[in-house]
Amino acid sequence: MKVRGVAEATVARLPTYVDCLARLAEQGVKVVSSAALSRAAGVGAAQLRKDLSYLGDFGVRGRGYEVEELRRQIAACLGLHRQWAVLIVGYGKLGSALANYRGFARKNFRVVAAVDIDLDKVGPHAGGLQVHAVEELGLVVRDEGVNMAIIATPAPVAQWVADRLVEAGVRAILNFAPVALSVPADVSVREVDLATEMQILSFYETQRATSPAQSPSATQRGRRRHSEEQALA
Amino acid sequence: MKVRGVAEATVARLPTYVDCLARLAEQGVKVVSSAALSRAAGVGAAQLRKDLSYLGDFGVRGRGYEVEELRRQIAACLGLHRQWAVLIVGYGKLGSALANYRGFARKNFRVVAAVDIDLDKVGPHAGGLQVHAVEELGLVVRDEGVNMAIIATPAPVAQWVADRLVEAGVRAILNFAPVALSVPADVSVREVDLATEMQILSFYETQRATSPAQSPSATQRGRRRHSEEQALA
DNA sequence: TTATGTGAATCCATTCACAGCT
DNA sequence: AGCTGTGAATGGATTCACATAA
């Protein structure tokens, strides 16, 4: 499934659609309208239709979308058909928690190894995960066919780690260290900064306290909340 | 620091500015221009100036911004002067990792307690953190003065937890469970969905593989990457 | 001269509203 | 009759470019 010019905001919603469709399929629903699906996903119906229109013409007018078919199509766009081999860099509190996170496995993301600078952590760990010395990063990437990495190191070494990953050929990085990584244009990075999220919450809560007017309040990672969203299977 | 009509996208950048300013202050820099600061923060100079203009007039024309003064001002807007008492709901792998995350403490976010449904986990834990039974959620919120919560439970119970938190008076929630929570309009929620982030990466990597054209690629939580961003202290 | 603050222009995203297909 | 797919309209956010102030 190759597509062109899909809006960034659209891409960010596709995983939600896949989830909703999977849930519907489990419930035995065969066909769904944009109205119903959009309600489950918490977006507007027009938005859903426009999002899907970027990927192709999947619906049948007057009827709706084939649930299982649509799910497969979007999943294919997202590359969920293939297996992803994930390397965790930094096996501290956060790194080890992520290594064992059930949510990944359910989605064809397999954590195949971890690396850490601390030699005490090197060796086999609970869940059968092998932790390697950071020097072996390149080897591990090659041997395990790693094509995605999670950086869970302290901030000061994150850029160095990113450079090693890029050298080793990894082109998709999820970064938990609180620094903006700089990487070549053909590498994708997503930053997840927990302290930043807290500060955003703190901002709105502070503003609310100061001026009791109705603030934007519904702060859903940038998109505003819809009233229809109340309904959810 | 009360302000009106600050764009959501602007708010999301303020924490980065504070960080950069703190780093500059440590290096003994007294005054900084929008050009230099924006480079460190990885945004355009005009964007930085416009962002700051929503909060007030902090700069001096022909000169720049007073580093420490500006940091204090933005921090005040974000509500970082006061202490935040954070409750962690769900003391599993992720919850316990977050409880001990150093990045929070550095920013006036203090994890004061956790709750879990599993009675085996109830009691004092490493780092002096008390884990309570989930039934005591309301009491803990009151006794500890909790004003922010992190949901790190499985998806099916997240909405139930959110309802309890709202009942108890918590109006700022960071949600790691992969479901869109629905809450009253005066409560702020930020969703952090790890599997979604991975799927977004997977999308761009898949598209790149399929069509070797130059894709959007630089996928920094929605904002596109700037070439000037290469520089970073 | 230097660098801010900001209207105007541009770009991206969402919503509306309806033509077109089943 | 019903619901998709999509141009057109609206709304937000970013970038430009310059008047303004030190």
mmCIF file with all atom_site columns, N, CA, C and O in Angstrom, chain A residues 1-3 8 78-79 181 183 185-186 188-191 197 202 206-208 217 219-222 224-225, chain B residues 1-3 8 78-79 181 183 185-186 188-191 197 202 206-208 210 217 219-222 224-225:
data_model
loop_
_atom_site.group_PDB
_atom_site.id
_atom_site.type_symbol
_atom_site.label_atom_id
_atom_site.label_alt_id
_atom_site.label_comp_id
_atom_site.label_asym_id
_atom_site.label_entity_id
_atom_site.label_seq_id
_atom_site.pdbx_PDB_ins_code
_atom_site.Cartn_x
_atom_site.Cartn_y
_atom_site.Cartn_z
_atom_site.occupancy
_atom_site.B_iso_or_equiv
_atom_site.pdbx_formal_charge
_atom_site.auth_seq_id
_atom_site.auth_comp_id
_atom_site.auth_asym_id
_atom_site.auth_atom_id
_atom_site.pdbx_PDB_model_num
ATOM 1   N N  . MET A 1 1   ? 0.819   -1.218 0.000  1.00 0.00 ? 1   MET A N  1
ATOM 2   C CA . MET A 1 1   ? 0.000   0.000  0.000  1.00 0.00 ? 1   MET A CA 1
ATOM 3   C C  . MET A 1 1   ? 0.855   1.271  0.000  1.00 0.00 ? 1   MET A C  1
ATOM 4   O O  . MET A 1 1   ? 1.314   1.738  1.024  1.00 0.00 ? 1   MET A O  1
ATOM 5   N N  . LYS A 1 2   ? 1.086   1.792  -1.194 1.00 0.00 ? 2   LYS A N  1
ATOM 6   C CA . LYS A 1 2   ? 1.845   3.049  -1.250 1.00 0.00 ? 2   LYS A CA 1
ATOM 7   C C  . LYS A 1 2   ? 0.861   4.181  -1.490 1.00 0.00 ? 2   LYS A C  1
ATOM 8   O O  . LYS A 1 2   ? -0.087  4.059  -2.258 1.00 0.00 ? 2   LYS A O  1
ATOM 9   N N  . VAL A 1 3   ? 1.066   5.272  -0.824 1.00 0.00 ? 3   VAL A N  1
ATOM 10  C CA . VAL A 1 3   ? 0.188   6.426  -0.960 1.00 0.00 ? 3   VAL A CA 1
ATOM 11  C C  . VAL A 1 3   ? 1.030   7.687  -0.969 1.00 0.00 ? 3   VAL A C  1
ATOM 12  O O  . VAL A 1 3   ? 2.147   7.703  -0.489 1.00 0.00 ? 3   VAL A O  1
ATOM 13  N N  . GLU A 1 8   ? 0.102   14.757 7.639  1.00 0.00 ? 8   GLU A N  1
ATOM 14  C CA . GLU A 1 8   ? 0.707   14.252 8.866  1.00 0.00 ? 8   GLU A CA 1
ATOM 15  C C  . GLU A 1 8   ? -0.341  13.976 9.941  1.00 0.00 ? 8   GLU A C  1
ATOM 16  O O  . GLU A 1 8   ? -0.300  12.961 10.628 1.00 0.00 ? 8   GLU A O  1
ATOM 17  N N  . LEU A 1 78  ? 0.001   1.260  7.142  1.00 0.00 ? 78  LEU A N  1
ATOM 18  C CA . LEU A 1 78  ? 0.835   1.518  8.309  1.00 0.00 ? 78  LEU A CA 1
ATOM 19  C C  . LEU A 1 78  ? 2.021   0.564  8.383  1.00 0.00 ? 78  LEU A C  1
ATOM 20  O O  . LEU A 1 78  ? 2.891   0.717  9.240  1.00 0.00 ? 78  LEU A O  1
ATOM 21  N N  . GLY A 1 79  ? 2.029   -0.424 7.505  1.00 0.00 ? 79  GLY A N  1
ATOM 22  C CA . GLY A 1 79  ? 3.126   -1.378 7.534  1.00 0.00 ? 79  GLY A CA 1
ATOM 23  C C  . GLY A 1 79  ? 3.013   -2.383 8.656  1.00 0.00 ? 79  GLY A C  1
ATOM 24  O O  . GLY A 1 79  ? 3.999   -2.943 9.111  1.00 0.00 ? 79  GLY A O  1
ATOM 25  N N  . LEU A 1 181 ? 16.432  15.481 18.887 1.00 0.00 ? 181 LEU A N  1
ATOM 26  C CA . LEU A 1 181 ? 17.513  14.827 18.149 1.00 0.00 ? 181 LEU A CA 1
ATOM 27  C C  . LEU A 1 181 ? 17.649  15.436 16.775 1.00 0.00 ? 181 LEU A C  1
ATOM 28  O O  . LEU A 1 181 ? 16.660  15.834 16.160 1.00 0.00 ? 181 LEU A O  1
ATOM 29  N N  . VAL A 1 183 ? 18.867  14.351 13.048 1.00 0.00 ? 183 VAL A N  1
ATOM 30  C CA . VAL A 1 183 ? 19.177  13.156 12.250 1.00 0.00 ? 183 VAL A CA 1
ATOM 31  C C  . VAL A 1 183 ? 19.038  13.516 10.781 1.00 0.00 ? 183 VAL A C  1
ATOM 32  O O  . VAL A 1 183 ? 18.419  14.529 10.450 1.00 0.00 ? 183 VAL A O  1
ATOM 33  N N  . ALA A 1 185 ? 17.695  13.549 6.899  1.00 0.00 ? 185 ALA A N  1
ATOM 34  C CA . ALA A 1 185 ? 16.311  13.719 6.463  1.00 0.00 ? 185 ALA A CA 1
ATOM 35  C C  . ALA A 1 185 ? 15.601  12.395 6.194  1.00 0.00 ? 185 ALA A C  1
ATOM 36  O O  . ALA A 1 185 ? 14.375  12.338 6.225  1.00 0.00 ? 185 ALA A O  1
ATOM 37  N N  . ASP A 1 186 ? 16.329  11.335 5.942  1.00 0.00 ? 186 ASP A N  1
ATOM 38  C CA . ASP A 1 186 ? 15.655  10.073 5.620  1.00 0.00 ? 186 ASP A CA 1
ATOM 39  C C  . ASP A 1 186 ? 15.429  9.205  6.857  1.00 0.00 ? 186 ASP A C  1
ATOM 40  O O  . ASP A 1 186 ? 15.121  8.018  6.739  1.00 0.00 ? 186 ASP A O  1
ATOM 41  N N  . SER A 1 188 ? 13.194  8.906  10.449 1.00 0.00 ? 188 SER A N  1
ATOM 42  C CA . SER A 1 188 ? 12.037  9.424  11.181 1.00 0.00 ? 188 SER A CA 1
ATOM 43  C C  . SER A 1 188 ? 12.281  9.355  12.680 1.00 0.00 ? 188 SER A C  1
ATOM 44  O O  . SER A 1 188 ? 12.768  8.343  13.179 1.00 0.00 ? 188 SER A O  1
ATOM 45  N N  . VAL A 1 189 ? 11.941  10.432 13.341 1.00 0.00 ? 189 VAL A N  1
ATOM 46  C CA . VAL A 1 189 ? 12.049  10.460 14.804 1.00 0.00 ? 189 VAL A CA 1
ATOM 47  C C  . VAL A 1 189 ? 10.728  10.919 15.382 1.00 0.00 ? 189 VAL A C  1
ATOM 48  O O  . VAL A 1 189 ? 10.117  11.857 14.866 1.00 0.00 ? 189 VAL A O  1
ATOM 49  N N  . ARG A 1 190 ? 10.274  10.254 16.419 1.00 0.00 ? 190 ARG A N  1
ATOM 50  C CA . ARG A 1 190 ? 9.144   10.749 17.201 1.00 0.00 ? 190 ARG A CA 1
ATOM 51  C C  . ARG A 1 190 ? 9.645   11.002 18.604 1.00 0.00 ? 190 ARG A C  1
ATOM 52  O O  . ARG A 1 190 ? 10.277  10.131 19.202 1.00 0.00 ? 190 ARG A O  1
ATOM 53  N N  . GLU A 1 191 ? 9.373   12.179 19.114 1.00 0.00 ? 191 GLU A N  1
ATOM 54  C CA . GLU A 1 191 ? 9.800   12.531 20.463 1.00 0.00 ? 191 GLU A CA 1
ATOM 55  C C  . GLU A 1 191 ? 8.624   12.340 21.415 1.00 0.00 ? 191 GLU A C  1
ATOM 56  O O  . GLU A 1 191 ? 7.530   12.829 21.147 1.00 0.00 ? 191 GLU A O  1
ATOM 57  N N  . GLU A 1 197 ? 4.784   16.841 28.635 1.00 0.00 ? 197 GLU A N  1
ATOM 58  C CA . GLU A 1 197 ? 3.341   16.582 28.745 1.00 0.00 ? 197 GLU A CA 1
ATOM 59  C C  . GLU A 1 197 ? 2.799   17.097 30.069 1.00 0.00 ? 197 GLU A C  1
ATOM 60  O O  . GLU A 1 197 ? 1.743   17.727 30.124 1.00 0.00 ? 197 GLU A O  1
ATOM 61  N N  . SER A 1 202 ? 0.038   21.290 33.324 1.00 0.00 ? 202 SER A N  1
ATOM 62  C CA . SER A 1 202 ? 0.258   22.294 34.361 1.00 0.00 ? 202 SER A CA 1
ATOM 63  C C  . SER A 1 202 ? -0.129  23.688 33.876 1.00 0.00 ? 202 SER A C  1
ATOM 64  O O  . SER A 1 202 ? -0.726  24.479 34.610 1.00 0.00 ? 202 SER A O  1
ATOM 65  N N  . THR A 1 206 ? -3.100  25.789 35.576 1.00 0.00 ? 206 THR A N  1
ATOM 66  C CA . THR A 1 206 ? -2.732  27.083 36.150 1.00 0.00 ? 206 THR A CA 1
ATOM 67  C C  . THR A 1 206 ? -3.603  28.197 35.591 1.00 0.00 ? 206 THR A C  1
ATOM 68  O O  . THR A 1 206 ? -4.110  29.042 36.328 1.00 0.00 ? 206 THR A O  1
ATOM 69  N N  . GLN A 1 207 ? -3.780  28.192 34.285 1.00 0.00 ? 207 GLN A N  1
ATOM 70  C CA . GLN A 1 207 ? -4.595  29.223 33.657 1.00 0.00 ? 207 GLN A CA 1
ATOM 71  C C  . GLN A 1 207 ? -6.026  29.163 34.173 1.00 0.00 ? 207 GLN A C  1
ATOM 72  O O  . GLN A 1 207 ? -6.648  30.181 34.421 1.00 0.00 ? 207 GLN A O  1
ATOM 73  N N  . ARG A 1 208 ? -6.536  27.962 34.316 1.00 0.00 ? 208 ARG A N  1
ATOM 74  C CA . ARG A 1 208 ? -7.895  27.797 34.802 1.00 0.00 ? 208 ARG A CA 1
ATOM 75  C C  . ARG A 1 208 ? -8.029  28.404 36.187 1.00 0.00 ? 208 ARG A C  1
ATOM 76  O O  . ARG A 1 208 ? -8.983  29.130 36.464 1.00 0.00 ? 208 ARG A O  1
ATOM 77  N N  . SER A 1 217 ? -9.175  23.775 27.622 1.00 0.00 ? 217 SER A N  1
ATOM 78  C CA . SER A 1 217 ? -9.379  22.616 28.491 1.00 0.00 ? 217 SER A CA 1
ATOM 79  C C  . SER A 1 217 ? -9.198  21.243 27.860 1.00 0.00 ? 217 SER A C  1
ATOM 80  O O  . SER A 1 217 ? -8.314  20.509 28.228 1.00 0.00 ? 217 SER A O  1
ATOM 81  N N  . THR A 1 219 ? -7.659  18.853 26.095 1.00 0.00 ? 219 THR A N  1
ATOM 82  C CA . THR A 1 219 ? -6.320  18.973 25.558 1.00 0.00 ? 219 THR A CA 1
ATOM 83  C C  . THR A 1 219 ? -5.820  17.620 25.116 1.00 0.00 ? 219 THR A C  1
ATOM 84  O O  . THR A 1 219 ? -4.972  17.022 25.717 1.00 0.00 ? 219 THR A O  1
ATOM 85  N N  . GLN A 1 220 ? -6.376  17.155 24.036 1.00 0.00 ? 220 GLN A N  1
ATOM 86  C CA . GLN A 1 220 ? -6.095  15.809 23.552 1.00 0.00 ? 220 GLN A CA 1
ATOM 87  C C  . GLN A 1 220 ? -4.974  15.817 22.544 1.00 0.00 ? 220 GLN A C  1
ATOM 88  O O  . GLN A 1 220 ? -5.220  15.725 21.351 1.00 0.00 ? 220 GLN A O  1
ATOM 89  N N  . ARG A 1 221 ? -3.750  15.899 23.018 1.00 0.00 ? 221 ARG A N  1
ATOM 90  C CA . ARG A 1 221 ? -2.613  15.916 22.122 1.00 0.00 ? 221 ARG A CA 1
ATOM 91  C C  . ARG A 1 221 ? -2.904  16.819 20.932 1.00 0.00 ? 221 ARG A C  1
ATOM 92  O O  . ARG A 1 221 ? -2.790  16.457 19.767 1.00 0.00 ? 221 ARG A O  1
ATOM 93  N N  . GLY A 1 222 ? -3.363  18.022 21.193 1.00 0.00 ? 222 GLY A N  1
ATOM 94  C CA . GLY A 1 222 ? -3.513  18.959 20.101 1.00 0.00 ? 222 GLY A CA 1
ATOM 95  C C  . GLY A 1 222 ? -4.887  18.981 19.496 1.00 0.00 ? 222 GLY A C  1
ATOM 96  O O  . GLY A 1 222 ? -5.392  20.041 19.214 1.00 0.00 ? 222 GLY A O  1
ATOM 97  N N  . ARG A 1 224 ? -8.860  19.002 19.470 1.00 0.00 ? 224 ARG A N  1
ATOM 98  C CA . ARG A 1 224 ? -9.895  19.340 20.423 1.00 0.00 ? 224 ARG A CA 1
ATOM 99  C C  . ARG A 1 224 ? -10.911 18.200 20.479 1.00 0.00 ? 224 ARG A C  1
ATOM 100 O O  . ARG A 1 224 ? -11.068 17.427 19.562 1.00 0.00 ? 224 ARG A O  1
ATOM 101 N N  . ARG A 1 225 ? -11.553 18.135 21.597 1.00 0.00 ? 225 ARG A N  1
ATOM 102 C CA . ARG A 1 225 ? -12.488 17.031 21.801 1.00 0.00 ? 225 ARG A CA 1
ATOM 103 C C  . ARG A 1 225 ? -13.867 17.333 21.250 1.00 0.00 ? 225 ARG A C  1
ATOM 104 O O  . ARG A 1 225 ? -14.352 18.451 21.318 1.00 0.00 ? 225 ARG A O  1
ATOM 105 N N  . MET B 1 1   ? 1.096   34.677 36.433 1.00 0.00 ? 1   MET B N  1
ATOM 106 C CA . MET B 1 1   ? 1.107   34.909 34.984 1.00 0.00 ? 1   MET B CA 1
ATOM 107 C C  . MET B 1 1   ? -0.159  34.384 34.304 1.00 0.00 ? 1   MET B C  1
ATOM 108 O O  . MET B 1 1   ? -0.276  33.210 33.982 1.00 0.00 ? 1   MET B O  1
ATOM 109 N N  . LYS B 1 2   ? -1.112  35.278 34.127 1.00 0.00 ? 2   LYS B N  1
ATOM 110 C CA . LYS B 1 2   ? -2.314  34.852 33.413 1.00 0.00 ? 2   LYS B CA 1
ATOM 111 C C  . LYS B 1 2   ? -2.234  35.384 31.983 1.00 0.00 ? 2   LYS B C  1
ATOM 112 O O  . LYS B 1 2   ? -1.788  36.509 31.748 1.00 0.00 ? 2   LYS B O  1
ATOM 113 N N  . VAL B 1 3   ? -2.616  34.591 31.047 1.00 0.00 ? 3   VAL B N  1
ATOM 114 C CA . VAL B 1 3   ? -2.571  34.983 29.645 1.00 0.00 ? 3   VAL B CA 1
ATOM 115 C C  . VAL B 1 3   ? -3.821  34.462 28.963 1.00 0.00 ? 3   VAL B C  1
ATOM 116 O O  . VAL B 1 3   ? -4.463  33.543 29.430 1.00 0.00 ? 3   VAL B O  1
ATOM 117 N N  . GLU B 1 8   ? -2.632  26.514 21.158 1.00 0.00 ? 8   GLU B N  1
ATOM 118 C CA . GLU B 1 8   ? -2.278  25.216 21.718 1.00 0.00 ? 8   GLU B CA 1
ATOM 119 C C  . GLU B 1 8   ? -0.879  24.790 21.304 1.00 0.00 ? 8   GLU B C  1
ATOM 120 O O  . GLU B 1 8   ? -0.104  24.276 22.110 1.00 0.00 ? 8   GLU B O  1
ATOM 121 N N  . LEU B 1 78  ? 3.699   28.477 32.909 1.00 0.00 ? 78  LEU B N  1
ATOM 122 C CA . LEU B 1 78  ? 3.474   27.028 32.914 1.00 0.00 ? 78  LEU B CA 1
ATOM 123 C C  . LEU B 1 78  ? 3.066   26.527 34.296 1.00 0.00 ? 78  LEU B C  1
ATOM 124 O O  . LEU B 1 78  ? 2.716   25.357 34.448 1.00 0.00 ? 78  LEU B O  1
ATOM 125 N N  . GLY B 1 79  ? 3.144   27.404 35.287 1.00 0.00 ? 79  GLY B N  1
ATOM 126 C CA . GLY B 1 79  ? 2.775   26.970 36.627 1.00 0.00 ? 79  GLY B CA 1
ATOM 127 C C  . GLY B 1 79  ? 3.852   26.146 37.292 1.00 0.00 ? 79  GLY B C  1
ATOM 128 O O  . GLY B 1 79  ? 3.582   25.340 38.177 1.00 0.00 ? 79  GLY B O  1
ATOM 129 N N  . LEU B 1 181 ? -10.023 8.946  26.480 1.00 0.00 ? 181 LEU B N  1
ATOM 130 C CA . LEU B 1 181 ? -10.867 9.146  27.657 1.00 0.00 ? 181 LEU B CA 1
ATOM 131 C C  . LEU B 1 181 ? -11.890 10.228 27.381 1.00 0.00 ? 181 LEU B C  1
ATOM 132 O O  . LEU B 1 181 ? -11.616 11.186 26.656 1.00 0.00 ? 181 LEU B O  1
ATOM 133 N N  . VAL B 1 183 ? -14.011 13.034 29.434 1.00 0.00 ? 183 VAL B N  1
ATOM 134 C CA . VAL B 1 183 ? -14.041 13.717 30.728 1.00 0.00 ? 183 VAL B CA 1
ATOM 135 C C  . VAL B 1 183 ? -14.786 15.032 30.560 1.00 0.00 ? 183 VAL B C  1
ATOM 136 O O  . VAL B 1 183 ? -14.960 15.504 29.434 1.00 0.00 ? 183 VAL B O  1
ATOM 137 N N  . ALA B 1 185 ? -15.587 19.065 30.471 1.00 0.00 ? 185 ALA B N  1
ATOM 138 C CA . ALA B 1 185 ? -14.834 20.085 29.734 1.00 0.00 ? 185 ALA B CA 1
ATOM 139 C C  . ALA B 1 185 ? -13.791 20.795 30.595 1.00 0.00 ? 185 ALA B C  1
ATOM 140 O O  . ALA B 1 185 ? -12.832 21.345 30.064 1.00 0.00 ? 185 ALA B O  1
ATOM 141 N N  . ASP B 1 186 ? -13.959 20.784 31.908 1.00 0.00 ? 186 ASP B N  1
ATOM 142 C CA . ASP B 1 186 ? -13.003 21.521 32.743 1.00 0.00 ? 186 ASP B CA 1
ATOM 143 C C  . ASP B 1 186 ? -11.849 20.645 33.223 1.00 0.00 ? 186 ASP B C  1
ATOM 144 O O  . ASP B 1 186 ? -11.121 21.012 34.134 1.00 0.00 ? 186 ASP B O  1
ATOM 145 N N  . SER B 1 188 ? -8.369  18.579 31.929 1.00 0.00 ? 188 SER B N  1
ATOM 146 C CA . SER B 1 188 ? -7.410  18.430 30.832 1.00 0.00 ? 188 SER B CA 1
ATOM 147 C C  . SER B 1 188 ? -6.875  17.008 30.794 1.00 0.00 ? 188 SER B C  1
ATOM 148 O O  . SER B 1 188 ? -6.537  16.445 31.828 1.00 0.00 ? 188 SER B O  1
ATOM 149 N N  . VAL B 1 189 ? -6.815  16.456 29.599 1.00 0.00 ? 189 VAL B N  1
ATOM 150 C CA . VAL B 1 189 ? -6.242  15.120 29.420 1.00 0.00 ? 189 VAL B CA 1
ATOM 151 C C  . VAL B 1 189 ? -5.198  15.186 28.322 1.00 0.00 ? 189 VAL B C  1
ATOM 152 O O  . VAL B 1 189 ? -5.423  15.826 27.292 1.00 0.00 ? 189 VAL B O  1
ATOM 153 N N  . ARG B 1 190 ? -4.069  14.557 28.541 1.00 0.00 ? 190 ARG B N  1
ATOM 154 C CA . ARG B 1 190 ? -3.098  14.343 27.474 1.00 0.00 ? 190 ARG B CA 1
ATOM 155 C C  . ARG B 1 190 ? -2.948  12.849 27.282 1.00 0.00 ? 190 ARG B C  1
ATOM 156 O O  . ARG B 1 190 ? -2.749  12.115 28.245 1.00 0.00 ? 190 ARG B O  1
ATOM 157 N N  . GLU B 1 191 ? -3.073  12.416 26.050 1.00 0.00 ? 191 GLU B N  1
ATOM 158 C CA . GLU B 1 191 ? -2.934  10.992 25.750 1.00 0.00 ? 191 GLU B CA 1
ATOM 159 C C  . GLU B 1 191 ? -1.533  10.727 25.229 1.00 0.00 ? 191 GLU B C  1
ATOM 160 O O  . GLU B 1 191 ? -1.062  11.432 24.334 1.00 0.00 ? 191 GLU B O  1
ATOM 161 N N  . GLU B 1 197 ? 2.579   5.739  18.484 1.00 0.00 ? 197 GLU B N  1
ATOM 162 C CA . GLU B 1 197 ? 3.833   6.351  18.029 1.00 0.00 ? 197 GLU B CA 1
ATOM 163 C C  . GLU B 1 197 ? 4.621   5.392  17.143 1.00 0.00 ? 197 GLU B C  1
ATOM 164 O O  . GLU B 1 197 ? 5.144   5.779  16.105 1.00 0.00 ? 197 GLU B O  1
ATOM 165 N N  . SER B 1 202 ? 6.252   3.420  11.735 1.00 0.00 ? 202 SER B N  1
ATOM 166 C CA . SER B 1 202 ? 6.105   2.305  10.807 1.00 0.00 ? 202 SER B CA 1
ATOM 167 C C  . SER B 1 202 ? 5.517   2.769  9.482  1.00 0.00 ? 202 SER B C  1
ATOM 168 O O  . SER B 1 202 ? 5.941   2.331  8.403  1.00 0.00 ? 202 SER B O  1
ATOM 169 N N  . THR B 1 206 ? 7.565   2.481  6.031  1.00 0.00 ? 206 THR B N  1
ATOM 170 C CA . THR B 1 206 ? 6.960   1.656  4.982  1.00 0.00 ? 206 THR B CA 1
ATOM 171 C C  . THR B 1 206 ? 6.823   2.442  3.686  1.00 0.00 ? 206 THR B C  1
ATOM 172 O O  . THR B 1 206 ? 7.155   1.945  2.605  1.00 0.00 ? 206 THR B O  1
ATOM 173 N N  . GLN B 1 207 ? 6.344   3.667  3.795  1.00 0.00 ? 207 GLN B N  1
ATOM 174 C CA . GLN B 1 207 ? 6.181   4.495  2.606  1.00 0.00 ? 207 GLN B CA 1
ATOM 175 C C  . GLN B 1 207 ? 7.529   4.729  1.932  1.00 0.00 ? 207 GLN B C  1
ATOM 176 O O  . GLN B 1 207 ? 7.639   4.704  0.725  1.00 0.00 ? 207 GLN B O  1
ATOM 177 N N  . ARG B 1 208 ? 8.547   4.984  2.735  1.00 0.00 ? 208 ARG B N  1
ATOM 178 C CA . ARG B 1 208 ? 9.874   5.224  2.189  1.00 0.00 ? 208 ARG B CA 1
ATOM 179 C C  . ARG B 1 208 ? 10.338  4.014  1.394  1.00 0.00 ? 208 ARG B C  1
ATOM 180 O O  . ARG B 1 208 ? 10.825  4.153  0.279  1.00 0.00 ? 208 ARG B O  1
ATOM 181 N N  . THR B 1 210 ? 8.533   1.712  -0.008 1.00 0.00 ? 210 THR B N  1
ATOM 182 C CA . THR B 1 210 ? 7.726   1.476  -1.199 1.00 0.00 ? 210 THR B CA 1
ATOM 183 C C  . THR B 1 210 ? 8.051   2.470  -2.302 1.00 0.00 ? 210 THR B C  1
ATOM 184 O O  . THR B 1 210 ? 8.326   2.090  -3.432 1.00 0.00 ? 210 THR B O  1
ATOM 185 N N  . SER B 1 217 ? 9.300   12.485 6.160  1.00 0.00 ? 217 SER B N  1
ATOM 186 C CA . SER B 1 217 ? 10.410  11.945 6.946  1.00 0.00 ? 217 SER B CA 1
ATOM 187 C C  . SER B 1 217 ? 10.620  12.555 8.325  1.00 0.00 ? 217 SER B C  1
ATOM 188 O O  . SER B 1 217 ? 10.441  11.893 9.319  1.00 0.00 ? 217 SER B O  1
ATOM 189 N N  . THR B 1 219 ? 9.760   13.599 11.357 1.00 0.00 ? 219 THR B N  1
ATOM 190 C CA . THR B 1 219 ? 8.444   13.433 11.953 1.00 0.00 ? 219 THR B CA 1
ATOM 191 C C  . THR B 1 219 ? 8.506   13.723 13.430 1.00 0.00 ? 219 THR B C  1
ATOM 192 O O  . THR B 1 219 ? 8.439   12.859 14.255 1.00 0.00 ? 219 THR B O  1
ATOM 193 N N  . GLN B 1 220 ? 8.656   14.981 13.734 1.00 0.00 ? 220 GLN B N  1
ATOM 194 C CA . GLN B 1 220 ? 8.857   15.397 15.113 1.00 0.00 ? 220 GLN B CA 1
ATOM 195 C C  . GLN B 1 220 ? 7.548   15.737 15.778 1.00 0.00 ? 220 GLN B C  1
ATOM 196 O O  . GLN B 1 220 ? 7.200   16.897 15.899 1.00 0.00 ? 220 GLN B O  1
ATOM 197 N N  . ARG B 1 221 ? 6.848   14.732 16.229 1.00 0.00 ? 221 ARG B N  1
ATOM 198 C CA . ARG B 1 221 ? 5.595   14.994 16.895 1.00 0.00 ? 221 ARG B CA 1
ATOM 199 C C  . ARG B 1 221 ? 4.810   16.057 16.139 1.00 0.00 ? 221 ARG B C  1
ATOM 200 O O  . ARG B 1 221 ? 4.339   17.041 16.667 1.00 0.00 ? 221 ARG B O  1
ATOM 201 N N  . GLY B 1 222 ? 4.683   15.881 14.848 1.00 0.00 ? 222 GLY B N  1
ATOM 202 C CA . GLY B 1 222 ? 3.815   16.775 14.113 1.00 0.00 ? 222 GLY B CA 1
ATOM 203 C C  . GLY B 1 222 ? 4.512   17.952 13.511 1.00 0.00 ? 222 GLY B C  1
ATOM 204 O O  . GLY B 1 222 ? 4.230   18.309 12.397 1.00 0.00 ? 222 GLY B O  1
ATOM 205 N N  . ARG B 1 224 ? 7.402   19.874 11.600 1.00 0.00 ? 224 ARG B N  1
ATOM 206 C CA . ARG B 1 224 ? 8.445   19.495 10.664 1.00 0.00 ? 224 ARG B CA 1
ATOM 207 C C  . ARG B 1 224 ? 9.784   20.011 11.166 1.00 0.00 ? 224 ARG B C  1
ATOM 208 O O  . ARG B 1 224 ? 9.879   20.977 11.908 1.00 0.00 ? 224 ARG B O  1
ATOM 209 N N  . ARG B 1 225 ? 10.814  19.341 10.746 1.00 0.00 ? 225 ARG B N  1
ATOM 210 C CA . ARG B 1 225 ? 12.145  19.712 11.232 1.00 0.00 ? 225 ARG B CA 1
ATOM 211 C C  . ARG B 1 225 ? 12.777  20.794 10.375 1.00 0.00 ? 225 ARG B C  1
ATOM 212 O O  . ARG B 1 225 ? 12.627  20.819 9.170  1.00 0.00 ? 225 ARG B O  1
#
